[in-house]
JSON list of C-alpha atoms in Angstrom, two decimals:
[
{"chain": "Y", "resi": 1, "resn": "UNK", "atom": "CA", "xyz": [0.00, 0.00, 0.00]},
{"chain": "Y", "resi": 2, "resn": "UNK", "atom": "CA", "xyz": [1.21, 3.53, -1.11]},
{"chain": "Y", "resi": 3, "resn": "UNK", "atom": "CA", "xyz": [2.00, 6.08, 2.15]},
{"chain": "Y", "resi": 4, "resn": "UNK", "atom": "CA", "xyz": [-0.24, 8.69, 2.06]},
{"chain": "Y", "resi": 5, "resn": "UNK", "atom": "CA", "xyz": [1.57, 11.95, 0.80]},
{"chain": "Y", "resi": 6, "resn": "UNK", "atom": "CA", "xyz": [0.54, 13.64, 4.32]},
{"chain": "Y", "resi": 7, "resn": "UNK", "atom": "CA", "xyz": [2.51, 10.97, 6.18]},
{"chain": "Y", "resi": 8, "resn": "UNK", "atom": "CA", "xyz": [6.16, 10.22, 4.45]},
{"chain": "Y", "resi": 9, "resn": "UNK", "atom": "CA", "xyz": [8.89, 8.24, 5.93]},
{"chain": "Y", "resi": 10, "resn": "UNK", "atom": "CA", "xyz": [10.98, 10.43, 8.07]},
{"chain": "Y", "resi": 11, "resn": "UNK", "atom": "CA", "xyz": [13.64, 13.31, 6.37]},
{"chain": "Y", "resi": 12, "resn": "UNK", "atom": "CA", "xyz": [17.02, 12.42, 6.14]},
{"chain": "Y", "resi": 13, "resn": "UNK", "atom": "CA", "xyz": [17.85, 15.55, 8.39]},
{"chain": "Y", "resi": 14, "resn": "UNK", "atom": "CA", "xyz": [15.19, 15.82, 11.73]},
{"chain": "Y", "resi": 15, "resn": "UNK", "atom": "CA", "xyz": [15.66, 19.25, 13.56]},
{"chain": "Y", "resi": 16, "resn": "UNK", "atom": "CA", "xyz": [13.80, 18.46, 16.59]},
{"chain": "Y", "resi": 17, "resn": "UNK", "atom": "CA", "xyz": [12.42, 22.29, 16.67]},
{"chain": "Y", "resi": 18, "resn": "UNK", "atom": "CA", "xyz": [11.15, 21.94, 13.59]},
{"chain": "Y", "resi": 19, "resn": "UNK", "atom": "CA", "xyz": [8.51, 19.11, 14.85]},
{"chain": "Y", "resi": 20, "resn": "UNK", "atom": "CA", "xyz": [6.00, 18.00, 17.13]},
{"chain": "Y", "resi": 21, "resn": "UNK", "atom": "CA", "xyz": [4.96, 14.85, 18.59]},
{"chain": "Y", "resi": 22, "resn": "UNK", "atom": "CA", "xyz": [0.72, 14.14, 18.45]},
{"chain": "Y", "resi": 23, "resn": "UNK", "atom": "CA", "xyz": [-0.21, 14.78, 22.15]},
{"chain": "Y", "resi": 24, "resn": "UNK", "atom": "CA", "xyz": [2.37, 18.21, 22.11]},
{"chain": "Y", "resi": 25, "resn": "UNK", "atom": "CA", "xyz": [0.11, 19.46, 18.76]},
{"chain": "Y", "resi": 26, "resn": "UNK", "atom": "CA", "xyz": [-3.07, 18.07, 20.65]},
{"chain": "Y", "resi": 27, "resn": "UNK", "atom": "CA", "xyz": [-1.82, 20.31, 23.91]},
{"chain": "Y", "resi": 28, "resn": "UNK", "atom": "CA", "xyz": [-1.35, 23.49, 21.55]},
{"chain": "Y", "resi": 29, "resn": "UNK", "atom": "CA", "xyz": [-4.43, 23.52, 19.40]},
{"chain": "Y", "resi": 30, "resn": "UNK", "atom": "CA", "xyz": [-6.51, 22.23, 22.64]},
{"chain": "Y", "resi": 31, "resn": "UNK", "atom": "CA", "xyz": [-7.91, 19.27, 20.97]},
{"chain": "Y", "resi": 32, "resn": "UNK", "atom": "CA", "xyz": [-7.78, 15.71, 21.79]},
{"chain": "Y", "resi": 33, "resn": "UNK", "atom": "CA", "xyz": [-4.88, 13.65, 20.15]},
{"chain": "Y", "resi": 34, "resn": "UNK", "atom": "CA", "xyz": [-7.18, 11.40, 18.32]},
{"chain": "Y", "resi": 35, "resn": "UNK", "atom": "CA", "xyz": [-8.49, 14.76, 16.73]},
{"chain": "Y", "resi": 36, "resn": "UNK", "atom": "CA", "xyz": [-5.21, 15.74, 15.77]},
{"chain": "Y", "resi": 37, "resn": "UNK", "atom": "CA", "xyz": [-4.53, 12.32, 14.42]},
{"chain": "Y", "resi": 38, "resn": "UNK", "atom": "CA", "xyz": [-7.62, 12.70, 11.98]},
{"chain": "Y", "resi": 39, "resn": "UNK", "atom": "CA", "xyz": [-6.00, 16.13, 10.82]},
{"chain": "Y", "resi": 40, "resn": "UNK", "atom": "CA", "xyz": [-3.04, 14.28, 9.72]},
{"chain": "Y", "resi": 41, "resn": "UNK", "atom": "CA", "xyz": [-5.46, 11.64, 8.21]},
{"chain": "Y", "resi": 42, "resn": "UNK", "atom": "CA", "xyz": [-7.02, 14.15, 6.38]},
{"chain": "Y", "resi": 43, "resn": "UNK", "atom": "CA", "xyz": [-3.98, 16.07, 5.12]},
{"chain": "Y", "resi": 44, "resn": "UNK", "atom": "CA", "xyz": [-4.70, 19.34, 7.16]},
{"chain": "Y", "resi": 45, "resn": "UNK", "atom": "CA", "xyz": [-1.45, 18.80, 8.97]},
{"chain": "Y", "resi": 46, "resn": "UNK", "atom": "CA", "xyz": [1.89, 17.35, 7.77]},
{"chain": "Y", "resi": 47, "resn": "UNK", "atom": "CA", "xyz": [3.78, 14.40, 9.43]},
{"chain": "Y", "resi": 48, "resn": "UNK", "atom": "CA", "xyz": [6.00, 11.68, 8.92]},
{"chain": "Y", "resi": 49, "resn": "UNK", "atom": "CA", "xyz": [7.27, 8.16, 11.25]},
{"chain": "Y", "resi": 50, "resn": "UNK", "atom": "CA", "xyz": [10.65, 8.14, 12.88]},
{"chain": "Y", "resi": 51, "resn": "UNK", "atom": "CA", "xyz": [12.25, 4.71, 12.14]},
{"chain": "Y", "resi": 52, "resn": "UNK", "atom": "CA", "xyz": [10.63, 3.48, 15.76]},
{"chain": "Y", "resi": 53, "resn": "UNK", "atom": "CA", "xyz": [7.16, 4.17, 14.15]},
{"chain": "Y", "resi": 54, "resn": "UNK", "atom": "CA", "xyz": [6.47, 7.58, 15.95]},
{"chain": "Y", "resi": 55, "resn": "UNK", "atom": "CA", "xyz": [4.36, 10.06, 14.48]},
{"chain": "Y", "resi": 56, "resn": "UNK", "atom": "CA", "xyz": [6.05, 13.35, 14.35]},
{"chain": "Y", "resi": 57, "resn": "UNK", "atom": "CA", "xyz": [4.35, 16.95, 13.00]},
{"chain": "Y", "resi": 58, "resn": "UNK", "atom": "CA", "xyz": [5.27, 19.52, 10.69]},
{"chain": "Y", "resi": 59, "resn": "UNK", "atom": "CA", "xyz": [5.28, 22.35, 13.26]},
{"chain": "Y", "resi": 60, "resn": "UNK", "atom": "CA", "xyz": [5.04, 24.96, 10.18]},
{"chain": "Y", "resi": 61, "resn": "UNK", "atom": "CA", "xyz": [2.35, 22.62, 8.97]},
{"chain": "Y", "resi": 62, "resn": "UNK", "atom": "CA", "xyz": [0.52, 23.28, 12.33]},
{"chain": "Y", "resi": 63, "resn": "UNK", "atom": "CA", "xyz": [1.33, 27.41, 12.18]},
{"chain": "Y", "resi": 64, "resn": "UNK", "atom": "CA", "xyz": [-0.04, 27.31, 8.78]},
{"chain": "Y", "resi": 65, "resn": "UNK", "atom": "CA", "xyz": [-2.93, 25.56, 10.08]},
{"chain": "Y", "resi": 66, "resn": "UNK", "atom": "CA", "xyz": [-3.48, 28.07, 13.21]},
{"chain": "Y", "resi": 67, "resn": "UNK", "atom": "CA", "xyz": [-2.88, 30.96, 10.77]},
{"chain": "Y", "resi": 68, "resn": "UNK", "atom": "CA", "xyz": [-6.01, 29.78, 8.06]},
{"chain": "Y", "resi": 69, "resn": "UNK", "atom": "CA", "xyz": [-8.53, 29.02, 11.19]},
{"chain": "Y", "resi": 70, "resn": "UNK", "atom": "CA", "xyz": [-7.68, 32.19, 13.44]},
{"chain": "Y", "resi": 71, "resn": "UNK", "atom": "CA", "xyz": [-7.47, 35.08, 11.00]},
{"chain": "Y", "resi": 72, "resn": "UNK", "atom": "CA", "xyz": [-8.35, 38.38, 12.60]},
{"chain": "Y", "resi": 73, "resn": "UNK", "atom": "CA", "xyz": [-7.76, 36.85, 16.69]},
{"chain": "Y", "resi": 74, "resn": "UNK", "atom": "CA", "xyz": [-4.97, 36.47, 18.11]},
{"chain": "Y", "resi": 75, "resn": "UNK", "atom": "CA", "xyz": [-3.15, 32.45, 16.95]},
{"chain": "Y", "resi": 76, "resn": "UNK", "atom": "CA", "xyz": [-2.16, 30.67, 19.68]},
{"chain": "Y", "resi": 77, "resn": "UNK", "atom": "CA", "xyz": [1.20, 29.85, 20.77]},
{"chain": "Y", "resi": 78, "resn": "UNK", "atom": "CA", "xyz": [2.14, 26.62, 21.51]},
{"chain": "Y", "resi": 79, "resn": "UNK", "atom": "CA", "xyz": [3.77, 25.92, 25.18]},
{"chain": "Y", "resi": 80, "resn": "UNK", "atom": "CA", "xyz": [6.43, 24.31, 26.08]},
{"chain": "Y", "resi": 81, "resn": "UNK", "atom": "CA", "xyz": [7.21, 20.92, 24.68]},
{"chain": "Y", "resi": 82, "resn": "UNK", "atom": "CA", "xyz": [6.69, 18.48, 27.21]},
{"chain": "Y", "resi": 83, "resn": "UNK", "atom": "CA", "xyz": [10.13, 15.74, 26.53]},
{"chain": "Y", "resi": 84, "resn": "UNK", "atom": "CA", "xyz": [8.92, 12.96, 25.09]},
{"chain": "Y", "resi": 85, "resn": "UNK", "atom": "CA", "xyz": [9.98, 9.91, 27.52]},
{"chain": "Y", "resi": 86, "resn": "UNK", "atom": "CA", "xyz": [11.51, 6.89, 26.35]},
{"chain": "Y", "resi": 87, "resn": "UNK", "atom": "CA", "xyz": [10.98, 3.24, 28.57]},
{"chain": "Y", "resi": 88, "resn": "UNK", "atom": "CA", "xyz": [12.94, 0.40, 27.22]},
{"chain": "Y", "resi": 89, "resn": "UNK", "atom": "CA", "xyz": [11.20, -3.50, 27.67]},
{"chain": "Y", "resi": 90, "resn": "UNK", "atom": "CA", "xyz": [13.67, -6.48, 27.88]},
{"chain": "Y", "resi": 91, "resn": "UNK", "atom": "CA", "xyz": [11.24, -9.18, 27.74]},
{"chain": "Y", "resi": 92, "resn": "UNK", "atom": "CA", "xyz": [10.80, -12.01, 25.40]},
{"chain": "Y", "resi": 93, "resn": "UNK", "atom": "CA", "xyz": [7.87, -13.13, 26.03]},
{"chain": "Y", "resi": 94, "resn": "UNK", "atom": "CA", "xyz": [5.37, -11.86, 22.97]},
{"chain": "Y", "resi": 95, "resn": "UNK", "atom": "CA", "xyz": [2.61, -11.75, 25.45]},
{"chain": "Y", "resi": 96, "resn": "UNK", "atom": "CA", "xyz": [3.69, -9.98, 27.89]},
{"chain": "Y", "resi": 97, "resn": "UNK", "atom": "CA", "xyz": [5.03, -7.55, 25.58]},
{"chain": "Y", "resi": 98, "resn": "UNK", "atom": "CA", "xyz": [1.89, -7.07, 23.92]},
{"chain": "Y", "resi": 99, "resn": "UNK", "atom": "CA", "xyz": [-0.20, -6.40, 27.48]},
{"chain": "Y", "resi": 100, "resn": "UNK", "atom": "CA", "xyz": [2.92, -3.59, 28.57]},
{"chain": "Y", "resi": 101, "resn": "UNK", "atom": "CA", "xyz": [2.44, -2.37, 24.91]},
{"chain": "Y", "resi": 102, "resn": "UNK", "atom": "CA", "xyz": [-1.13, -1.97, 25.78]},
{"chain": "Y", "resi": 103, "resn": "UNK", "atom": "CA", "xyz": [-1.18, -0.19, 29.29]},
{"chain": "Y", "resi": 104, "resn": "UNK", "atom": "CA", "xyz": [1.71, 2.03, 28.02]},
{"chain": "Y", "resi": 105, "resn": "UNK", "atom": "CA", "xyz": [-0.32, 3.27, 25.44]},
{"chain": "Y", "resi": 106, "resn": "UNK", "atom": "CA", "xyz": [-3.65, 3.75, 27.39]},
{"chain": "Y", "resi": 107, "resn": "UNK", "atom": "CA", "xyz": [-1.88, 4.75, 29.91]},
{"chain": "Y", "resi": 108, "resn": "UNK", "atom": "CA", "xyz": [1.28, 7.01, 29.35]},
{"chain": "Y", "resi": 109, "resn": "UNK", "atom": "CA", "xyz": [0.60, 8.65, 25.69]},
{"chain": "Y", "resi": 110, "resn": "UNK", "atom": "CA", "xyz": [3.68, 10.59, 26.13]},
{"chain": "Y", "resi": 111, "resn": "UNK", "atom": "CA", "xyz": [5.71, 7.39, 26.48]},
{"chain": "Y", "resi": 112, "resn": "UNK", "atom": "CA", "xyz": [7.63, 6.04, 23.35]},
{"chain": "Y", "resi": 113, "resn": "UNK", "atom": "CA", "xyz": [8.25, 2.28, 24.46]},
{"chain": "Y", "resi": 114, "resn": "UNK", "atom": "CA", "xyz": [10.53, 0.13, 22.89]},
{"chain": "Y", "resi": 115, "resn": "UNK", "atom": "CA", "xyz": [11.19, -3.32, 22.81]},
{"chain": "Y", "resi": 116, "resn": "UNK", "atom": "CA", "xyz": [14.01, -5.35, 23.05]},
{"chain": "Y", "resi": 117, "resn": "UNK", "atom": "CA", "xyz": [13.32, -9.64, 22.81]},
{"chain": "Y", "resi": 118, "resn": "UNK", "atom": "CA", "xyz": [16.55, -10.51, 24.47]},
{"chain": "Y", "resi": 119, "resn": "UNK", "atom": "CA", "xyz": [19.41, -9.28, 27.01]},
{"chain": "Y", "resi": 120, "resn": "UNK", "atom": "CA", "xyz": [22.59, -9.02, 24.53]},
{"chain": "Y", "resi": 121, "resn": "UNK", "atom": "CA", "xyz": [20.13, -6.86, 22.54]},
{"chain": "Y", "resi": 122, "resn": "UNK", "atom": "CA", "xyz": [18.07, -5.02, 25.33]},
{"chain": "Y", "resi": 123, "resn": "UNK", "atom": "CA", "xyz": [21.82, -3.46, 27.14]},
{"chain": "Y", "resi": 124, "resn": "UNK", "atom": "CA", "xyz": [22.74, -2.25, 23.51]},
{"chain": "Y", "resi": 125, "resn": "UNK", "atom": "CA", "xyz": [19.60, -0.27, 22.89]},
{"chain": "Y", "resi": 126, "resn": "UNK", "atom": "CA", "xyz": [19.92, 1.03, 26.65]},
{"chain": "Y", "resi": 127, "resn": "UNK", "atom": "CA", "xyz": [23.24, 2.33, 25.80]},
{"chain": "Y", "resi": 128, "resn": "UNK", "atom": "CA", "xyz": [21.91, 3.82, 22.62]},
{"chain": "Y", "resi": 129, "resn": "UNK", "atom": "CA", "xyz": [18.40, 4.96, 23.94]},
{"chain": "Y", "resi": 130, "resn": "UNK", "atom": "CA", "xyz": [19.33, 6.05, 27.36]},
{"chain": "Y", "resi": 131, "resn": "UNK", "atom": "CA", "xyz": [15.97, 5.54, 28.38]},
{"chain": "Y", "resi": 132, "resn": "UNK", "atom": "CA", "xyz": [14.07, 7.55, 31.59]},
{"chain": "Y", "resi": 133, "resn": "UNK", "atom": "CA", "xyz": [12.83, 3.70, 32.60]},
{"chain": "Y", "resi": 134, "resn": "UNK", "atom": "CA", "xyz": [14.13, 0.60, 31.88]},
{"chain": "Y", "resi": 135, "resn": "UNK", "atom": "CA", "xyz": [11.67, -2.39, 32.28]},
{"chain": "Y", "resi": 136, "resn": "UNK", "atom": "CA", "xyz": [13.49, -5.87, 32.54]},
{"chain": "Y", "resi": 137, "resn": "UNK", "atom": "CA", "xyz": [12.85, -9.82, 32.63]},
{"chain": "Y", "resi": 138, "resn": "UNK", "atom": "CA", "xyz": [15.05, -11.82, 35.29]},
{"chain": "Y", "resi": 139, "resn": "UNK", "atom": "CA", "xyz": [14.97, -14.73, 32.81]},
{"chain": "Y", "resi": 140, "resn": "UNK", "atom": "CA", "xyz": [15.64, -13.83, 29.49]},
{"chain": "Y", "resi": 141, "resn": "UNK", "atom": "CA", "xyz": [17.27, -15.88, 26.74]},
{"chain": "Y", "resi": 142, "resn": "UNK", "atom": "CA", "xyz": [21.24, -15.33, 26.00]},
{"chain": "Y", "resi": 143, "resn": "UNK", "atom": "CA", "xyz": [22.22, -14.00, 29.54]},
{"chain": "Y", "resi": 144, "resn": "UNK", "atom": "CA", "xyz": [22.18, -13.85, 32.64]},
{"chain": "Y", "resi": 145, "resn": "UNK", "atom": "CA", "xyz": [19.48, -12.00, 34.62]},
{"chain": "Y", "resi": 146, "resn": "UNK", "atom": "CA", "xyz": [21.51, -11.31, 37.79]},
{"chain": "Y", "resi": 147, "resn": "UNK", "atom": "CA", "xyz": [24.21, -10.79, 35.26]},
{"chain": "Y", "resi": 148, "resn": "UNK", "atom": "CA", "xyz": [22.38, -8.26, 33.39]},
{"chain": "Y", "resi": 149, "resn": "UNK", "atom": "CA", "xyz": [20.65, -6.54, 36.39]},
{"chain": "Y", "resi": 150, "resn": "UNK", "atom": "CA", "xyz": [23.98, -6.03, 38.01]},
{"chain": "Y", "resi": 151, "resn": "UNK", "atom": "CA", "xyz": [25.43, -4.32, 34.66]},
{"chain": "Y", "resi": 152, "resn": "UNK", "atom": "CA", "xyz": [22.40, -2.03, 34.50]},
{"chain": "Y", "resi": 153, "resn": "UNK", "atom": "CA", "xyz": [22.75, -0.94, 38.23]},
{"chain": "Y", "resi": 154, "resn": "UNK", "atom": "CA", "xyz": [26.22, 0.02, 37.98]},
{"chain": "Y", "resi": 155, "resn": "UNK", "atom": "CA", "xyz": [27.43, 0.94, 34.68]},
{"chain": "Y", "resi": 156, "resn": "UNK", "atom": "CA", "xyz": [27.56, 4.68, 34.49]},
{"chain": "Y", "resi": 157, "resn": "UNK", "atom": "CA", "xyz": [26.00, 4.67, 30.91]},
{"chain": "Y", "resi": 158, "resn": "UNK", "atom": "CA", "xyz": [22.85, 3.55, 32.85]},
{"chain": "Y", "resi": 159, "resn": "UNK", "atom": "CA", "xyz": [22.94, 5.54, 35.39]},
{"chain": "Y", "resi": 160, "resn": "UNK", "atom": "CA", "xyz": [20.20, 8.09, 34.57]},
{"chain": "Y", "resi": 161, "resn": "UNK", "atom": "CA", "xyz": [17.49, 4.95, 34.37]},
{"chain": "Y", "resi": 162, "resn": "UNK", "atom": "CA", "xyz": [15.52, 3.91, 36.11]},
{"chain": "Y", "resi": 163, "resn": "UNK", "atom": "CA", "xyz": [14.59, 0.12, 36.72]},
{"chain": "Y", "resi": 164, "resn": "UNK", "atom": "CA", "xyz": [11.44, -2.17, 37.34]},
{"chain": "Y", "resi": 165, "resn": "UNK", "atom": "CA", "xyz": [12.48, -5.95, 37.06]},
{"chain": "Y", "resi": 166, "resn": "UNK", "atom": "CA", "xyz": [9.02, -8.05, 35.80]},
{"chain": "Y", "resi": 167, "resn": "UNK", "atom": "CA", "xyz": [9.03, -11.87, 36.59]},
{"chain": "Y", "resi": 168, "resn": "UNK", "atom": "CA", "xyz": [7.07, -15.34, 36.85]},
{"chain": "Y", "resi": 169, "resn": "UNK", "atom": "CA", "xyz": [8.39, -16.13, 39.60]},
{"chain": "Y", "resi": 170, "resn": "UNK", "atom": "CA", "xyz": [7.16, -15.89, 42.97]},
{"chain": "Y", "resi": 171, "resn": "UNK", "atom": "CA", "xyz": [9.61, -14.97, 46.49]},
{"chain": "Y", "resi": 172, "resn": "UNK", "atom": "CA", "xyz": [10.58, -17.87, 46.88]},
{"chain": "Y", "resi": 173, "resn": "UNK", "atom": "CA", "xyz": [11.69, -18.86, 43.42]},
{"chain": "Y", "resi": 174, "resn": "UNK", "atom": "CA", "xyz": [13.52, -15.34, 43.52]},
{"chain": "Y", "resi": 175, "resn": "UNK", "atom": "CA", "xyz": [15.70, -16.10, 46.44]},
{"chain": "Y", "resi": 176, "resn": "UNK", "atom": "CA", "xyz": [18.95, -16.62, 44.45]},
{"chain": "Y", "resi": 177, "resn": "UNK", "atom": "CA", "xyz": [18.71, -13.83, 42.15]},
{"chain": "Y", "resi": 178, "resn": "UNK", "atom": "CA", "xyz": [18.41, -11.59, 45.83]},
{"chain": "Y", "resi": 179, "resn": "UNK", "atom": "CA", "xyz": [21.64, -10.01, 45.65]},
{"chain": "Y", "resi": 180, "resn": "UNK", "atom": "CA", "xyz": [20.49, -8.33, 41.94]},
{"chain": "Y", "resi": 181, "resn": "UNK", "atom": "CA", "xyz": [16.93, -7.64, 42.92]},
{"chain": "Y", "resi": 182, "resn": "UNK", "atom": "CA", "xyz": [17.73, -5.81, 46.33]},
{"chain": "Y", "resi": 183, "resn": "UNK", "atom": "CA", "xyz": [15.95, -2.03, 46.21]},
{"chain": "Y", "resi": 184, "resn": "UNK", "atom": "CA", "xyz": [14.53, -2.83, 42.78]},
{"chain": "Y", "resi": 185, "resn": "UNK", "atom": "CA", "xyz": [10.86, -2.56, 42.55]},
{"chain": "Y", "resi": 186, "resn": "UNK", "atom": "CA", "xyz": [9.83, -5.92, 41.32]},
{"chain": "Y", "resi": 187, "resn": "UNK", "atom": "CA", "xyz": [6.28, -6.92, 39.39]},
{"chain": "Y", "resi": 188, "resn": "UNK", "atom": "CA", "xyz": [5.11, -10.29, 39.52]},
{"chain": "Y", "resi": 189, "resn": "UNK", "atom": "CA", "xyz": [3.77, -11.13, 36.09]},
{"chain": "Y", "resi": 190, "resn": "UNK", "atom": "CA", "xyz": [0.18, -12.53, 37.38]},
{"chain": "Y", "resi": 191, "resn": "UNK", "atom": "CA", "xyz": [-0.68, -8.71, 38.75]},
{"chain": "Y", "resi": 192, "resn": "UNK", "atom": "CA", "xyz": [0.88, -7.00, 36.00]},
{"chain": "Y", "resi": 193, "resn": "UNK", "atom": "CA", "xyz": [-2.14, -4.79, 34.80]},
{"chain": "Y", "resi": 194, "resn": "UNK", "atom": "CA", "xyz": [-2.39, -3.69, 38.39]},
{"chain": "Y", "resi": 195, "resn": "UNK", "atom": "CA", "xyz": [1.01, -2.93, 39.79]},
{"chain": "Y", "resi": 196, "resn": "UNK", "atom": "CA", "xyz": [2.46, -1.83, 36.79]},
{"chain": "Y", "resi": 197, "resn": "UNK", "atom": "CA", "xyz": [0.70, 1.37, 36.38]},
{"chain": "Y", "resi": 198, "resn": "UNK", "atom": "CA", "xyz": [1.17, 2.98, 39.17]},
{"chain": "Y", "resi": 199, "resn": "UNK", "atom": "CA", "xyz": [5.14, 1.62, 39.49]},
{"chain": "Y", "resi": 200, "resn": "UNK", "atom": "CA", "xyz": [5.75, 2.67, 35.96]},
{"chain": "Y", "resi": 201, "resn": "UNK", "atom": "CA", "xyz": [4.41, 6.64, 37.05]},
{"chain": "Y", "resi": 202, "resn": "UNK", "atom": "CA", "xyz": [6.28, 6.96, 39.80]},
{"chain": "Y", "resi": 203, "resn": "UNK", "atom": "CA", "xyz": [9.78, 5.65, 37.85]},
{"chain": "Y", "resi": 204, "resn": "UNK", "atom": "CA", "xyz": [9.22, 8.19, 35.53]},
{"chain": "Y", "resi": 205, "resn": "UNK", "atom": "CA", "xyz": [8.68, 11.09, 37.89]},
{"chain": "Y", "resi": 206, "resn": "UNK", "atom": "CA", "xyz": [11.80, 10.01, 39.77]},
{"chain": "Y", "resi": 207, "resn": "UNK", "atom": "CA", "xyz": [13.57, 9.88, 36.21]},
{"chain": "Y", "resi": 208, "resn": "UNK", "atom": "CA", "xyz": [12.69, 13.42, 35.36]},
{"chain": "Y", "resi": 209, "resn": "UNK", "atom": "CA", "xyz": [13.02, 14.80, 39.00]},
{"chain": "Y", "resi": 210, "resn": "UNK", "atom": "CA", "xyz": [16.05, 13.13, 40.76]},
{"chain": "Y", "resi": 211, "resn": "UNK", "atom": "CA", "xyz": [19.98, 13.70, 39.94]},
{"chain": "Y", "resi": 212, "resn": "UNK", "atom": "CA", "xyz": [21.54, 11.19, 38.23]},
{"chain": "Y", "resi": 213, "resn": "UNK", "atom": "CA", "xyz": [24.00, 10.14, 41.27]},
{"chain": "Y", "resi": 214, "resn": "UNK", "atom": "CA", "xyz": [20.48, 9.28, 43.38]},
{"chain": "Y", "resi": 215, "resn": "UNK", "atom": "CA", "xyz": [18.45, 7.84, 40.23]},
{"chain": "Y", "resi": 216, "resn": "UNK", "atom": "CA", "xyz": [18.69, 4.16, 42.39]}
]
């Protein structure tokens, strides 16, 4: 299927004042993002996918915009740009990818989340992505979990992440992989809709709020 000339793969050079994501055009024009999302749709505004599949805005398209459905008041001007915040999910299980995928999106519209399906994979796009919350499986394929939980706790590259560990198993079944989980929050995988919400919020408010050298 052809792209739609409204939304083109994304320009070779990306000057990030030059764009907006959906929900910071939805905050300026006052609409709702599904709104804005139409607009695109439609070909009022002008957008394009970054290589992760994000949506980003023309912001002259939106200025044009403002400037045909405002003439004679006063157009506008956009606040701000909230920082668009990144989590990173080392998990390989499809299904529990799809269900964070999920509550991520309900929940966190702000959030871009990206996936990694194993550990040797998952520490190279933390070092690349440098993500505000990293969300990890003790027992992935390819590594070690206490292996890999130990490297993301003390390299400095990772230092400015934060970390939830998910897992099947229950206390007991965690006891020898103690040393790695000890003052990480950890959500067991049967009460994942409910505890990771909430967890999730507060990682990210600690991620934007707290110095680096007192992210843990």
């Amino acid at each position: 299927m052809t792209a739609r000339p409204n939304v083109v793969e994304h320009p070779a050079v990306e000057n990030a004042a030059d764009h907006c994501t959906t929900l910071e055009v939805a905050r300026w024009l006052g609409m709702a993002v599904r709104s804005v999302q139409l607009m695109v749709d439609r070909g009022e505004l002008q957008a394009w996918k970054t290589p992760g599949g994000h949506r980003r805005i023309s912001r002259s398209s939106v200025e044009r915009w403002l400037a045909s459905h405002h003439s004679g008041t006063t157009v506008p001007t956009p606040s701000t740009p909230t920082p668009t915040r990144t989590v990173l999910l080392i998990e390989d299980s499809a299904h529990c990818q799809h269900l964070v995928s999920l509550l991520v999106r309900e929940q966190f519209p702000d959030v871009e989340l990206h996936v990694a399906d194993d550990g040797i994979a998952g520490l190279a796009m933390a070092g690349e992505l440098q993500p505000a919350v990293l969300i990890v499986d003790i027992l992935l394929p390819g590594i070690d979990g206490a292996t890999l939980l130990t490297s993301l706790r003390t390299h400095p590259q990772f230092s400015r992440s934060q970390l939830i560990v998910l897992t099947s198993l229950d206390e007991v079944q965690r006891a020898p992989y103690a040393f790695a989980l000890a003052g990480v929050p950890v959500v067991h995988k049967p009460r994942l809709v409910a505890e990771l919400p909430p967890l999730l919020s507060e990682r990210l408010a600690r991620a934007t709020n707290v110095p680096p050298a007192l992210a843990r």
